[in-house]
Coordinates of C-alpha atoms in Angstrom, one line a residue:
M230 CA -16.8 15.5 20.9
K231 CA -15.5 17.0 17.7
R232 CA -17.2 16.4 14.4
S233 CA -14.4 15.6 12.0
V234 CA -13.8 13.9 8.7
F235 CA -10.3 12.8 9.7
F236 CA -9.4 12.5 13.4
Q237 CA -6.2 13.7 14.8
P238 CA -5.4 14.5 18.5
A239 CA -4.4 18.0 19.4
D240 CA -1.2 16.8 21.0
G241 CA 0.2 14.4 18.4
W242 CA -0.4 12.2 15.4
V243 CA -2.2 8.9 14.8
G244 CA -0.1 5.8 14.2
D245 CA -1.2 2.3 13.7
L246 CA -4.9 1.7 14.6
I247 CA -6.3 -1.3 16.4
P248 CA -10.1 -1.2 15.9
F249 CA -12.5 -3.1 18.1
E250 CA -16.3 -3.1 17.8
K251 CA -18.2 -3.1 21.2
D252 CA -22.0 -2.8 21.5
G253 CA -22.3 -0.9 18.2
E254 CA -19.5 1.5 19.0
F255 CA -16.0 1.5 17.5
W256 CA -13.2 1.6 20.0
L257 CA -10.2 2.8 18.0
F258 CA -6.9 2.2 19.9
Y259 CA -4.0 3.8 18.2
L260 CA -0.3 4.4 18.6
H261 CA 0.1 7.9 19.8
E262 CA 3.0 9.6 18.0
E263 CA 4.7 12.6 19.6
R264 CA 7.4 14.3 17.5
S265 CA 9.6 15.8 20.3
H266 CA 13.2 15.4 21.4
P267 CA 14.1 13.4 23.3
K268 CA 11.5 11.1 21.9
P269 CA 9.1 9.8 24.5
G270 CA 7.8 6.2 24.6
T271 CA 4.8 5.2 22.6
A272 CA 1.5 4.5 24.3
W273 CA -1.8 3.2 23.1
N274 CA -4.4 5.9 23.1
L275 CA -8.1 5.5 22.5
V276 CA -10.8 7.3 20.5
T277 CA -14.4 6.1 20.2
T278 CA -17.1 6.7 17.6
K279 CA -20.6 5.6 17.0
D280 CA -21.3 7.3 13.7
L281 CA -17.8 7.7 12.1
T282 CA -18.3 11.5 12.1
Q283 CA -18.0 12.3 15.9
F284 CA -15.0 11.1 17.8
E285 CA -14.4 11.2 21.6
N286 CA -10.7 11.2 22.6
H287 CA -10.1 9.3 25.8
G288 CA -6.3 9.8 25.9
V289 CA -4.0 7.1 27.1
A290 CA -5.5 3.6 27.2
L291 CA -2.4 1.4 27.6
P292 CA 0.6 3.3 29.1
H293 CA 4.0 2.5 27.7
G294 CA 6.7 1.2 30.1
T295 CA 9.5 3.0 31.8
E296 CA 12.9 3.6 30.1
D297 CA 14.1 0.3 31.7
E298 CA 11.1 -1.9 30.7
P299 CA 10.8 -3.9 27.5
D300 CA 7.6 -2.0 26.5
F301 CA 9.1 1.5 26.6
N302 CA 7.4 1.6 23.2
A303 CA 4.0 -0.2 23.2
Y304 CA 3.6 -0.9 19.5
T305 CA 0.8 -2.5 17.4
G306 CA -1.2 -5.5 18.3
S307 CA -4.8 -6.6 18.7
V308 CA -7.7 -7.0 21.1
T309 CA -10.0 -9.9 21.5
V310 CA -12.5 -11.2 24.1
D311 CA -12.8 -14.7 25.6
G312 CA -15.9 -16.7 26.5
D313 CA -15.9 -15.3 30.0
G314 CA -15.9 -11.7 28.8
T315 CA -12.3 -10.9 29.7
H316 CA -10.6 -8.8 27.0
H317 CA -7.1 -9.7 26.0
L318 CA -4.8 -7.1 24.5
F319 CA -1.7 -8.4 22.7
Y320 CA 1.0 -5.8 21.7
T321 CA 4.6 -5.4 20.7
G322 CA 7.1 -4.4 23.3
Q323 CA 10.2 -2.6 22.2
N324 CA 12.9 -0.6 23.9
P325 CA 15.8 0.9 22.0
R326 CA 18.2 0.0 24.9
N327 CA 17.2 -3.7 24.8
L328 CA 19.2 -5.1 21.9
G329 CA 18.9 -8.7 20.6
P330 CA 21.7 -10.9 19.2
D331 CA 21.2 -9.5 15.7
G332 CA 22.0 -6.0 17.1
A333 CA 18.5 -4.6 16.6
P334 CA 16.2 -3.6 19.5
L335 CA 14.3 -6.7 20.6
Q336 CA 10.6 -6.9 19.6
L337 CA 8.5 -9.0 22.0
V338 CA 4.9 -10.1 22.1
M339 CA 3.3 -8.8 25.4
H340 CA -0.1 -9.4 27.0
A341 CA -2.5 -7.3 29.0
T342 CA -6.1 -8.1 30.2
S343 CA -9.2 -6.2 31.2
T344 CA -12.1 -7.4 33.3
D345 CA -13.9 -4.0 33.4
G346 CA -14.9 -3.6 29.8
M347 CA -11.5 -2.3 28.6
R348 CA -11.6 0.7 31.0
S349 CA -8.3 -0.4 32.5
W350 CA -5.7 -2.9 31.7
T351 CA -3.4 -5.2 33.7
K352 CA -0.1 -6.1 32.1
H353 CA 1.3 -9.6 32.4
P354 CA 5.0 -9.3 31.8
E355 CA 5.6 -13.0 32.8
L356 CA 3.7 -14.0 29.6
T357 CA 6.1 -12.1 27.3
F358 CA 7.8 -14.1 24.5
G359 CA 10.1 -13.3 21.5
A360 CA 11.1 -14.8 18.2
P361 CA 12.2 -18.5 18.1
E362 CA 15.3 -19.7 16.3
G363 CA 15.2 -19.1 12.6
Y364 CA 13.6 -15.6 12.9
E365 CA 15.2 -12.2 13.4
T366 CA 14.7 -11.1 17.0
G367 CA 14.3 -7.4 16.0
D368 CA 11.3 -8.1 13.8
W369 CA 8.6 -9.9 15.8
R370 CA 5.7 -7.6 16.0
D371 CA 2.0 -6.6 15.4
P372 CA 0.4 -9.8 17.0
F373 CA -3.1 -10.3 15.6
V374 CA -5.2 -12.9 17.4
F375 CA -8.4 -14.6 16.1
Y376 CA -10.3 -17.7 16.8
D377 CA -10.3 -20.6 14.3
Q378 CA -13.5 -22.4 15.0
E379 CA -12.6 -25.3 12.7
S380 CA -9.5 -26.2 14.6
G381 CA -10.6 -25.0 18.0
L382 CA -7.5 -22.9 18.3
W383 CA -6.6 -19.3 18.8
R384 CA -4.2 -18.2 16.2
M385 CA -1.7 -15.4 16.6
L386 CA -0.2 -13.9 13.4
I387 CA 3.0 -12.0 13.8
A388 CA 4.9 -9.7 11.4
A389 CA 8.3 -11.3 11.3
R390 CA 11.4 -12.0 9.2
H391 CA 13.5 -15.1 8.6
S392 CA 17.0 -14.9 9.8
K393 CA 18.4 -16.2 6.5
G394 CA 17.7 -15.6 2.9
P395 CA 17.8 -12.6 0.5
E396 CA 17.9 -9.5 2.7
R397 CA 14.8 -7.8 1.2
R398 CA 12.7 -11.0 0.8
R399 CA 12.7 -12.5 4.3
G400 CA 9.3 -11.2 5.3
V401 CA 6.9 -13.8 6.7
I402 CA 3.6 -13.8 8.7
A403 CA 4.7 -16.1 11.5
Q404 CA 2.2 -18.0 13.7
C405 CA 1.6 -19.2 17.2
V406 CA -1.4 -21.1 18.5
S407 CA -3.1 -21.4 21.8
R408 CA -6.2 -23.0 23.5
D409 CA -6.5 -20.6 26.3
L410 CA -5.0 -17.3 25.1
M411 CA -2.4 -17.5 27.9
T412 CA 0.2 -20.0 26.7
W413 CA 1.3 -20.0 23.1
D414 CA 3.1 -22.6 21.0
Y415 CA 5.2 -21.7 17.9
A416 CA 3.7 -23.1 14.7
D417 CA 4.5 -23.2 11.0
P418 CA 4.2 -19.8 9.2
F419 CA 0.7 -18.5 8.4
W420 CA 2.0 -17.0 5.1
D421 CA 5.4 -17.2 3.7
P422 CA 5.7 -15.6 0.2
R423 CA 9.4 -14.8 0.4
R424 CA 8.7 -11.6 -1.5
Y425 CA 8.8 -8.5 0.8
I426 CA 10.9 -7.0 3.6
T427 CA 8.0 -7.7 6.0
H428 CA 4.2 -7.7 6.1
E429 CA 3.1 -5.3 8.9
C430 CA -0.1 -5.2 10.8
P431 CA -1.6 -8.5 9.7
D432 CA -5.4 -8.8 9.9
V433 CA -7.6 -11.8 9.0
F434 CA -11.4 -12.0 9.0
Q435 CA -14.3 -14.0 7.4
W436 CA -17.1 -12.4 5.4
G437 CA -19.7 -14.8 4.0
D438 CA -18.0 -17.6 2.2
W439 CA -14.6 -15.8 1.9
W440 CA -11.7 -15.3 4.2
Y441 CA -9.5 -12.2 3.8
M442 CA -5.9 -11.6 4.9
V443 CA -4.8 -8.0 5.1
Y444 CA -1.2 -6.8 5.5
S445 CA 0.8 -3.6 5.0
E446 CA 3.6 -4.2 2.6
F447 CA 6.8 -2.9 3.9
S448 CA 8.7 -2.6 0.6
E449 CA 9.2 0.1 -2.0
S450 CA 5.4 0.4 -2.2
F451 CA 4.3 1.0 1.4
T452 CA 0.8 -0.2 0.6
T453 CA -1.9 -2.1 2.5
R454 CA -3.1 -5.1 0.4
Y455 CA -5.5 -8.0 0.8
R456 CA -5.7 -11.6 -0.3
M457 CA -8.7 -14.0 -0.5
A458 CA -9.3 -17.7 0.3
K459 CA -12.0 -20.1 1.1
S460 CA -10.3 -21.2 4.3
P461 CA -8.1 -19.5 6.9
T462 CA -5.3 -21.8 6.0
G463 CA -5.4 -20.7 2.3
P464 CA -4.4 -21.0 -0.4
W465 CA -4.5 -17.3 -0.8
S466 CA -5.4 -15.8 -4.2
V467 CA -4.5 -12.3 -5.5
P468 CA -7.5 -10.2 -6.6
E469 CA -7.0 -8.0 -9.6
L470 CA -7.3 -4.8 -7.6
D471 CA -5.5 -6.0 -4.4
S472 CA -4.7 -2.7 -2.6
I473 CA -6.8 -0.8 -0.1
D474 CA -5.5 2.7 -1.1
G475 CA -2.2 4.2 -2.2
R476 CA 1.0 5.3 -0.6
A477 CA -0.4 7.9 1.7
F478 CA -2.8 5.5 3.5
Y479 CA -1.1 2.9 5.6
A480 CA -1.3 0.2 8.3
S481 CA -5.0 -0.2 7.8
K482 CA -6.9 -2.8 10.0
S483 CA -10.6 -3.6 10.0
A484 CA -13.6 -4.0 12.2
A485 CA -17.2 -5.1 11.4
R486 CA -20.6 -3.9 12.4
D487 CA -24.0 -5.1 11.2
D488 CA -22.4 -7.1 8.3
R489 CA -20.5 -4.1 7.2
R490 CA -16.7 -3.8 7.4
F491 CA -14.7 -0.7 7.9
F492 CA -10.9 -0.2 7.4
F493 CA -9.2 2.2 9.7
G494 CA -5.7 3.6 8.8
W495 CA -3.6 6.7 8.9
I496 CA -2.9 9.2 6.1
A497 CA 0.8 10.1 6.4
S498 CA 1.8 13.6 7.0
K499 CA 4.7 15.2 5.1
E500 CA 7.8 16.7 6.6
G501 CA 7.6 20.5 6.8
N502 CA 3.9 20.5 6.0
A503 CA 4.9 20.8 2.3
D504 CA 3.8 19.0 -0.8
D505 CA 7.4 18.1 -1.6
G506 CA 8.2 17.0 1.9
P507 CA 9.2 13.4 2.6
W508 CA 6.4 11.1 3.9
Q509 CA 6.4 10.7 7.7
W510 CA 5.4 7.9 10.0
A511 CA 1.9 8.5 11.4
G512 CA -0.5 11.3 10.5
T513 CA -4.3 11.6 10.5
M514 CA -6.9 8.8 10.9
S515 CA -9.1 7.9 8.0
V516 CA -11.8 5.3 7.5
L517 CA -13.0 3.5 4.4
E518 CA -15.9 1.2 4.1
A519 CA -15.3 -2.1 2.2
R520 CA -18.1 -3.4 0.0
Q521 CA -18.1 -7.0 -1.0
N522 CA -18.6 -7.6 -4.7
A523 CA -20.4 -10.6 -6.2
D524 CA -17.1 -12.4 -6.9
G525 CA -15.9 -11.8 -3.3
T526 CA -13.5 -9.0 -4.2
L527 CA -13.6 -5.9 -2.2
G528 CA -14.3 -2.3 -3.2
F529 CA -13.4 0.7 -1.0
G530 CA -15.2 4.0 -0.6
F531 CA -16.7 6.4 1.9
A532 CA -19.2 5.3 4.5
D533 CA -22.7 6.6 3.8
E534 CA -22.7 8.2 7.3
L535 CA -19.7 10.3 6.4
V536 CA -21.2 11.4 3.0
D537 CA -24.5 12.2 4.7
S538 CA -22.8 14.5 7.2
F539 CA -22.2 16.9 4.4
W540 CA -25.7 18.1 3.8
E541 CA -25.6 21.9 2.9
D542 CA -25.1 22.7 -0.8
V543 CA -22.2 24.9 -1.7
P544 CA -23.4 27.2 -4.5
V545 CA -20.9 27.4 -7.3
T546 CA -21.3 28.9 -10.8
L547 CA -19.5 27.7 -13.9
P548 CA -19.1 29.4 -17.2
V549 CA -21.3 26.7 -18.7
P550 CA -24.2 24.9 -17.1
I551 CA -24.1 21.2 -16.0
P552 CA -24.5 18.8 -17.8
A553 CA -21.6 20.1 -19.9
S554 CA -19.9 18.4 -22.8
L555 CA -16.2 18.7 -23.4
D556 CA -15.4 17.4 -26.9
V557 CA -11.6 17.8 -27.4
P558 CA -10.4 15.0 -29.7
D559 CA -6.8 16.3 -29.8
S560 CA -6.6 19.0 -27.2
Y561 CA -7.5 19.9 -23.6
S562 CA -10.3 21.9 -22.0
A563 CA -11.1 22.9 -18.4
I564 CA -14.1 24.6 -16.8
V565 CA -13.4 26.3 -13.5
S566 CA -15.9 27.7 -10.9
N567 CA -16.2 31.4 -10.3
E568 CA -16.1 30.9 -6.5
E569 CA -13.5 29.5 -4.1
L570 CA -14.5 26.5 -2.1
P571 CA -14.5 26.2 1.7
N572 CA -11.7 24.5 3.6
Q573 CA -13.8 21.4 4.2
F574 CA -16.1 20.0 1.6
Y575 CA -17.5 16.9 -0.2
A576 CA -17.7 16.9 -4.0
K577 CA -19.3 14.4 -6.4
A578 CA -18.9 14.5 -10.2
V579 CA -20.3 12.0 -12.7
F580 CA -18.4 11.7 -15.9
D581 CA -19.8 10.0 -19.0
I582 CA -16.6 9.0 -20.8
A583 CA -16.6 8.4 -24.5
P584 CA -14.4 5.6 -26.0
N585 CA -10.7 6.3 -26.6
T586 CA -10.7 9.3 -24.2
T587 CA -7.3 9.9 -22.7
E588 CA -8.1 11.8 -19.5
C589 CA -10.7 13.7 -17.5
G590 CA -11.3 14.6 -13.8
L591 CA -11.4 17.2 -11.2
L592 CA -9.3 20.3 -10.4
L593 CA -9.0 21.1 -6.7
R594 CA -8.0 24.5 -5.2
S595 CA -7.5 25.7 -8.7
N596 CA -6.7 29.3 -9.8
H597 CA -9.1 31.1 -12.1
D598 CA -8.0 29.3 -15.4
G599 CA -7.1 25.9 -14.1
D600 CA -3.4 26.3 -14.8
Q601 CA -2.5 25.9 -11.1
S602 CA -4.2 23.2 -9.1
Y603 CA -4.3 19.8 -7.6
V604 CA -5.6 17.3 -10.1
L605 CA -7.6 14.1 -9.7
R606 CA -7.1 12.5 -13.1
L607 CA -9.0 9.5 -14.5
E608 CA -7.0 7.9 -17.3
P609 CA -9.2 5.3 -19.1
K610 CA -6.4 4.2 -21.5
R611 CA -4.1 3.3 -18.6
G612 CA -6.9 2.1 -16.3
R613 CA -5.9 4.3 -13.4
L614 CA -6.7 7.2 -11.1
V615 CA -3.8 9.5 -10.3
F616 CA -3.2 12.5 -8.0
D617 CA -1.2 15.2 -9.5
R618 CA -0.4 18.9 -9.0
W619 CA 0.9 21.7 -11.2
P620 CA 3.1 23.5 -11.3
R621 CA 5.6 21.5 -9.3
E622 CA 8.3 23.3 -7.4
L623 CA 11.3 24.4 -9.4
T624 CA 14.5 22.8 -8.4
G625 CA 16.8 24.6 -10.8
D626 CA 17.0 27.4 -13.3
A627 CA 15.5 25.5 -16.3
Q628 CA 11.9 24.9 -16.9
W629 CA 12.2 21.2 -16.8
H630 CA 14.0 21.2 -13.4
V631 CA 10.9 20.4 -11.4
S632 CA 10.4 18.3 -8.4
G633 CA 8.8 14.9 -9.0
D634 CA 9.9 14.6 -12.6
V635 CA 7.3 11.9 -13.2
P636 CA 3.9 11.9 -14.9
F637 CA 2.1 12.3 -11.6
D638 CA 2.7 12.7 -7.9
I639 CA 5.0 9.8 -7.0
A640 CA 3.3 6.7 -5.6
L641 CA -0.2 8.3 -5.7
E642 CA -1.8 6.2 -8.4
R643 CA -4.5 3.5 -8.2
P644 CA -5.5 1.0 -10.9
C645 CA -9.3 1.1 -11.6
H646 CA -11.7 0.0 -14.3
L647 CA -12.7 2.9 -16.5
A648 CA -14.7 1.4 -19.4
P649 CA -16.6 3.9 -21.6
G650 CA -19.7 5.1 -19.9
K651 CA -20.6 6.8 -16.6
H652 CA -18.2 6.9 -13.6
T653 CA -18.6 8.7 -10.3
L654 CA -15.7 10.5 -8.7
E655 CA -16.2 11.6 -5.1
V656 CA -13.7 13.6 -3.0
M657 CA -13.5 14.8 0.6
V658 CA -11.2 17.6 1.5
D659 CA -10.5 18.8 5.1
G660 CA -7.7 21.2 5.5
D661 CA -4.5 19.5 4.1
T662 CA -6.1 16.1 3.8
C663 CA -7.8 14.8 0.7
V664 CA -9.4 11.4 -0.2
A665 CA -10.9 10.5 -3.6
V666 CA -13.1 7.5 -4.5
V667 CA -14.0 6.1 -7.9
D668 CA -17.3 4.2 -8.3
R669 CA -17.3 3.2 -4.6
Q670 CA -14.5 0.8 -5.5
V671 CA -11.2 2.5 -5.6
A672 CA -9.8 5.0 -3.0
L673 CA -6.8 7.3 -3.1
S674 CA -5.6 9.5 -0.3
A675 CA -3.3 12.5 -0.5
R676 CA -1.9 15.5 1.3
I677 CA -2.5 19.0 -0.1
Y678 CA -0.4 21.6 1.8
D679 CA 0.9 24.3 -0.5
C680 CA -2.4 25.6 -1.9
P681 CA -4.7 26.1 1.0
T682 CA -7.5 27.8 -1.0
G683 CA -8.9 27.8 -4.5
R684 CA -11.7 26.8 -6.9
I685 CA -13.1 23.6 -8.3
G686 CA -13.0 22.6 -12.0
V687 CA -13.6 19.8 -14.4
F688 CA -11.5 19.0 -17.4
A689 CA -11.0 16.6 -20.3
G690 CA -8.1 15.8 -22.6
E691 CA -7.9 14.1 -25.9
G692 CA -11.4 12.8 -26.1
A693 CA -15.0 13.5 -25.3
V694 CA -16.6 13.7 -21.8
T695 CA -20.0 14.8 -20.6
V696 CA -20.0 16.1 -17.0
A697 CA -23.5 14.7 -16.1
E698 CA -23.5 15.8 -12.5
L699 CA -21.5 18.1 -10.2
E700 CA -22.4 18.8 -6.6
I701 CA -20.5 20.2 -3.7
R702 CA -21.7 20.1 -0.1
Q703 CA -20.3 21.3 3.3
R704 CA -21.1 20.9 7.0
T705 CA -22.5 23.7 9.0
D706 CA -21.5 22.6 12.5
N707 CA -17.8 23.3 12.3

């Protein structure tokens, strides 16, 4: 068992997760991604955890099929259990050689069962089915099954696309229904907004008086979002802050334990292990805990178990003591620690933000004067948290020829409420992975490759901020 903030197997990367809670333990099935040529088939692997800080890797749980079978790639699905204790695993079967009438590799819903507590699985290829008429046969994936007690039906939600309509707005969460989990009938779509390319990895659950629908938006955003309703049949409303995280955290699905709900997803790696590299599919597993607000909306942050696993203080000295006031009505000021931080740490800063302040936040892996660093920037006037870095890589011979010619790292921003007063910014860093959380409500994940070491700092720009608290902790068992 390895004590880790972000799980990743030694021989690959973590793709879509399929979490299942069993006897107080999370069984985290995931698509095991191997980046080799020729590319092997994709299997479901399994990692388990009881405390969200120690992970036991069990290797392959559901093997992929042969090169001639429809599940050469065993893609995303779900696991449920019937009244007799039999576990049912539904998954997507895909084989690049198996083309459908639309010219794309067929995607099929496939079924496996376990009668020994999910230790082994028996596949049932005879129960395989694909998309009906009116849907693209190459987009029929990610079956999610849940029981609707009101109707007495098992519902299967499927990420699909209509075969007609605007090319980039055919996405639909299709639906099948069953009374026995074995035979399925096509039904009307579960959700049909006609807005996105598709809605991957659908997930539906009830929490108190509310139902929640979660999906990963396959569009220009690549973001996992949620919707709310008082019934599993909708209508679904859009909360003000409707995303789970930013661009780097994807395909998140959830599981509950003791009236708490956790979202498991992957933080994408970047090609070439470089800050300017393109995002890749799959990466490192990350977990966020959802907290249900009084109005039913969800906030996202670190689980207490994860925070408490960082218990040893990291001594840092700053040029001025904390609490520290930064009063810069029309300028900028930064305070940087004298010491470099360890490779893995947890930091917590409390900012008391005065009205009309433009920005404040944390510098990570900074040089001595803060002019080179990763930046977690709170922007009260714009109501957002952004991840930034400076300097960006030069792409030409002029000073304005820099990569990412935007006001922050592209796609790494999160809307959040930053009214005048105190706000808490937490961050966990482990190697090249970084997750930040504001007020236990808003999360933002990122990769930090190019600067592997450095100091921590606080800053303010165009306003007044008091840094009321700053603490850094580490683990001692790594």
